[in-house]
XYZ file of C-alpha atoms in Angstrom:
259
model
C 87.133 89.786 67.875
C 91.212 90.243 66.612
C 93.657 90.620 68.544
C 97.393 91.890 66.982
C 99.933 90.637 69.228
C 104.202 91.447 69.844
C 106.352 89.820 72.491
C 109.786 90.538 72.252
C 112.723 90.488 74.907
C 116.265 90.845 75.183
C 118.686 89.990 77.777
C 122.573 91.552 78.341
C 124.816 90.960 81.809
C 128.464 90.804 82.048
C 130.994 92.015 84.818
C 132.179 95.751 85.205
C 134.856 95.150 86.958
C 136.662 92.076 87.567
C 135.521 89.950 90.056
C 134.144 93.088 92.517
C 131.046 94.036 89.753
C 128.795 92.488 87.895
C 125.137 93.839 85.896
C 122.081 91.914 84.645
C 119.221 93.576 82.448
C 116.024 93.048 80.717
C 113.195 94.372 79.339
C 110.495 92.480 77.087
C 107.788 94.855 75.912
C 104.758 93.721 75.230
C 102.087 94.859 72.923
C 99.008 94.003 71.883
C 95.650 95.395 69.486
C 92.034 94.389 70.352
C 90.007 94.916 67.423
C 86.102 94.998 68.739
C 84.176 93.570 66.412
C 79.853 91.246 66.400
C 78.487 94.405 67.504
C 74.822 95.420 66.891
C 72.490 97.849 67.531
C 68.475 98.136 67.782
C 69.276 94.264 66.413
C 70.787 95.356 63.239
C 74.717 95.149 63.386
C 76.864 98.058 63.013
C 79.791 99.241 61.630
C 83.024 98.611 64.323
C 85.696 100.063 61.386
C 88.227 102.354 63.831
C 86.644 100.678 67.724
C 89.597 99.100 69.241
C 92.190 99.158 72.079
C 95.824 99.011 72.637
C 97.265 97.627 75.626
C 100.999 97.980 76.463
C 103.132 96.937 78.973
C 106.616 97.457 79.557
C 108.178 94.395 81.578
C 111.843 95.012 82.781
C 113.987 94.189 85.355
C 117.723 94.958 86.568
C 120.851 93.580 88.667
C 123.655 95.452 90.052
C 125.838 92.441 92.855
C 128.797 94.219 94.538
C 131.853 92.535 96.404
C 133.735 95.218 98.051
C 135.852 91.422 99.300
C 135.225 88.646 99.310
C 133.376 88.519 102.261
C 130.888 91.171 101.791
C 128.255 91.100 99.399
C 125.445 93.520 98.527
C 123.012 93.273 95.792
C 120.693 95.807 94.157
C 117.575 94.507 91.718
C 114.716 96.446 89.899
C 112.054 94.960 87.999
C 108.171 95.690 87.028
C 105.820 95.665 84.803
C 103.516 99.265 84.291
C 100.592 98.314 82.108
C 98.821 100.733 79.964
C 95.991 100.327 77.868
C 93.835 102.822 75.727
C 91.625 103.013 73.538
C 87.588 101.384 73.102
C 86.988 100.291 76.325
C 83.527 100.885 77.099
C 81.963 98.484 79.114
C 85.075 96.409 80.392
C 86.399 99.087 82.751
C 82.152 99.679 84.985
C 81.538 95.079 84.598
C 79.169 96.335 81.302
C 79.594 94.008 78.912
C 78.261 96.492 76.056
C 81.188 98.475 74.568
C 77.836 99.873 72.343
C 78.784 104.065 72.951
C 79.490 107.276 71.781
C 83.106 107.513 70.907
C 83.968 110.381 74.020
C 82.685 108.421 76.769
C 84.101 104.981 75.200
C 88.206 105.948 74.403
C 89.127 105.857 77.743
C 92.452 104.617 79.654
C 93.710 102.592 82.526
C 96.856 102.133 84.382
C 98.277 99.336 85.985
C 101.150 96.944 86.705
C 104.194 97.543 89.280
C 107.799 98.904 90.652
C 109.748 96.990 92.536
C 112.525 97.713 94.062
C 115.490 95.500 96.556
C 118.644 95.844 98.248
C 120.270 92.990 100.160
C 123.464 92.789 102.109
C 124.994 89.787 103.190
C 128.654 89.637 105.634
C 131.240 86.916 107.477
C 132.528 89.385 110.273
C 134.175 86.702 112.086
C 134.806 83.349 111.721
C 131.584 82.685 113.163
C 129.181 85.281 112.803
C 126.923 85.822 109.615
C 124.909 89.262 109.189
C 121.871 89.437 106.402
C 120.300 92.546 105.629
C 117.534 93.055 102.808
C 115.256 96.735 102.145
C 112.471 95.727 99.960
C 109.715 97.572 97.910
C 106.430 97.233 96.723
C 104.690 100.071 94.245
C 101.258 99.562 92.400
C 99.042 102.074 90.230
C 95.635 101.226 89.894
C 93.951 104.514 87.552
C 91.273 105.637 84.902
C 90.465 107.812 83.500
C 88.580 109.472 79.803
C 90.991 109.501 77.158
C 89.476 112.555 75.139
C 89.216 115.930 77.033
C 85.809 116.179 76.328
C 85.017 112.671 77.703
C 86.127 114.363 81.142
C 83.708 117.090 81.303
C 80.479 115.492 79.841
C 78.458 112.895 82.576
C 77.271 109.187 81.158
C 74.402 107.809 80.086
C 73.584 104.923 80.512
C 70.980 104.062 78.253
C 69.033 100.673 79.893
C 65.974 100.697 76.956
C 68.989 100.807 74.781
C 71.570 97.092 75.955
C 73.152 99.863 77.498
C 74.443 102.048 75.331
C 76.712 104.546 76.987
C 75.788 107.613 76.056
C 78.284 111.858 76.557
C 81.365 111.123 78.230
C 83.189 109.263 80.942
C 84.014 111.194 83.876
C 85.352 108.361 86.241
C 89.085 109.057 87.591
C 90.049 107.102 89.169
C 93.395 107.295 91.457
C 94.469 104.499 93.306
C 98.326 103.537 94.556
C 99.299 101.202 97.321
C 102.830 100.302 98.281
C 104.704 97.370 101.265
C 107.854 98.398 101.951
C 109.815 95.623 104.069
C 113.018 95.341 106.310
C 114.685 91.750 107.342
C 117.795 91.730 109.564
C 118.868 88.558 110.446
C 122.270 86.943 112.673
C 123.617 83.812 112.621
C 126.134 82.448 115.502
C 128.206 79.786 115.427
C 128.841 78.598 118.854
C 130.002 75.487 118.920
C 127.963 72.685 118.096
C 125.378 74.973 118.050
C 123.719 76.910 114.750
C 121.981 80.070 116.224
C 119.606 82.253 113.884
C 117.698 85.805 115.022
C 116.973 89.149 114.074
C 114.031 90.801 113.077
C 111.593 91.183 110.249
C 109.077 94.747 109.470
C 106.702 94.888 106.563
C 104.526 98.215 106.147
C 101.614 98.743 103.550
C 100.919 101.267 102.692
C 97.104 101.991 100.649
C 95.374 104.914 99.142
C 92.070 104.850 97.403
C 90.666 108.574 94.577
C 87.759 107.114 93.087
C 84.988 109.370 91.765
C 82.085 109.297 89.338
C 78.660 110.652 88.732
C 76.648 108.884 85.890
C 73.241 108.648 85.116
C 70.883 106.052 84.012
C 67.673 106.741 81.756
C 65.511 104.237 82.280
C 62.535 105.919 79.669
C 59.559 104.884 80.237
C 60.074 101.536 82.193
C 58.782 103.096 85.437
C 55.300 104.694 83.343
C 52.842 102.853 86.129
C 54.535 104.309 89.033
C 54.215 107.613 87.048
C 57.543 108.124 85.939
C 56.801 109.135 81.887
C 60.255 109.879 81.457
C 63.267 107.997 84.067
C 66.550 109.396 84.440
C 68.507 108.139 87.631
C 71.365 110.320 89.036
C 74.212 107.947 90.451
C 77.306 108.805 91.907
C 80.159 106.811 92.892
C 82.724 108.379 95.515
C 86.236 105.581 97.008
C 87.722 107.646 98.853
C 90.747 107.151 101.550
C 93.603 106.139 103.103
C 94.877 102.655 105.381
C 98.076 101.819 106.927
C 99.031 98.133 108.074
C 102.913 98.259 110.051
C 103.784 94.561 111.955
C 107.128 93.232 113.513
C 108.020 90.473 114.370
C 111.344 89.286 116.439
C 112.456 85.461 115.875
C 115.770 83.555 117.746
C 115.806 79.799 116.535
C 118.732 77.674 117.582
C 119.754 73.987 115.573
C 122.725 71.675 116.780
C 124.198 68.475 116.009
C 124.134 65.446 117.949
C 127.683 63.867 118.937
């Protein structure tokens, strides 16, 4: 196998309004092409020209800081790494290390990566009172599908008599997603020699899974002794559902200076 890749990036930042608003941005595209080789079928090396897949990632980050007054600051930020693989992905997406397949079965698309957003407020509300608020969300995806129209409608058939060669298409459709949303509020009170900190942390997680495929396994005459001259097994794989979790915590803390 051979790999060709490049990884570049850049960033920029500075003031938008002097002493009020600042920005920062960064972007780093990653491009990688994997060329598949050294494949054998029936004991004979086969032509693998054109058998490759691309893996593209768009890594980014951004931040804006706003200070309307010296005692109040707002920060908004985002970052992510959405990634897509596209090309000859037979085997790698199904737990099968053999990439030999019909083109309509081998050409697939895999989507992964996540997106993140957040905001934070820090303020001095009085000579002895500080407030911190933050809100953020993480979004994750996982998707798999055929890359061609024919591949989306022709079931896949795995040939158990020919080194797990994958015939037909690739009708697996995966569209999974997950989100995590978090909120935190903290208050600090300075009372004499005491530093009182109290607040709340909340987190909400949501999961959604939708994966389905029907495919076939061809065993030939492997089960002839059991009365099957040519045995084909149908396999159905379905994973669908959703769920969520929620957690909330309150806290209080006191620290003081001994005199």
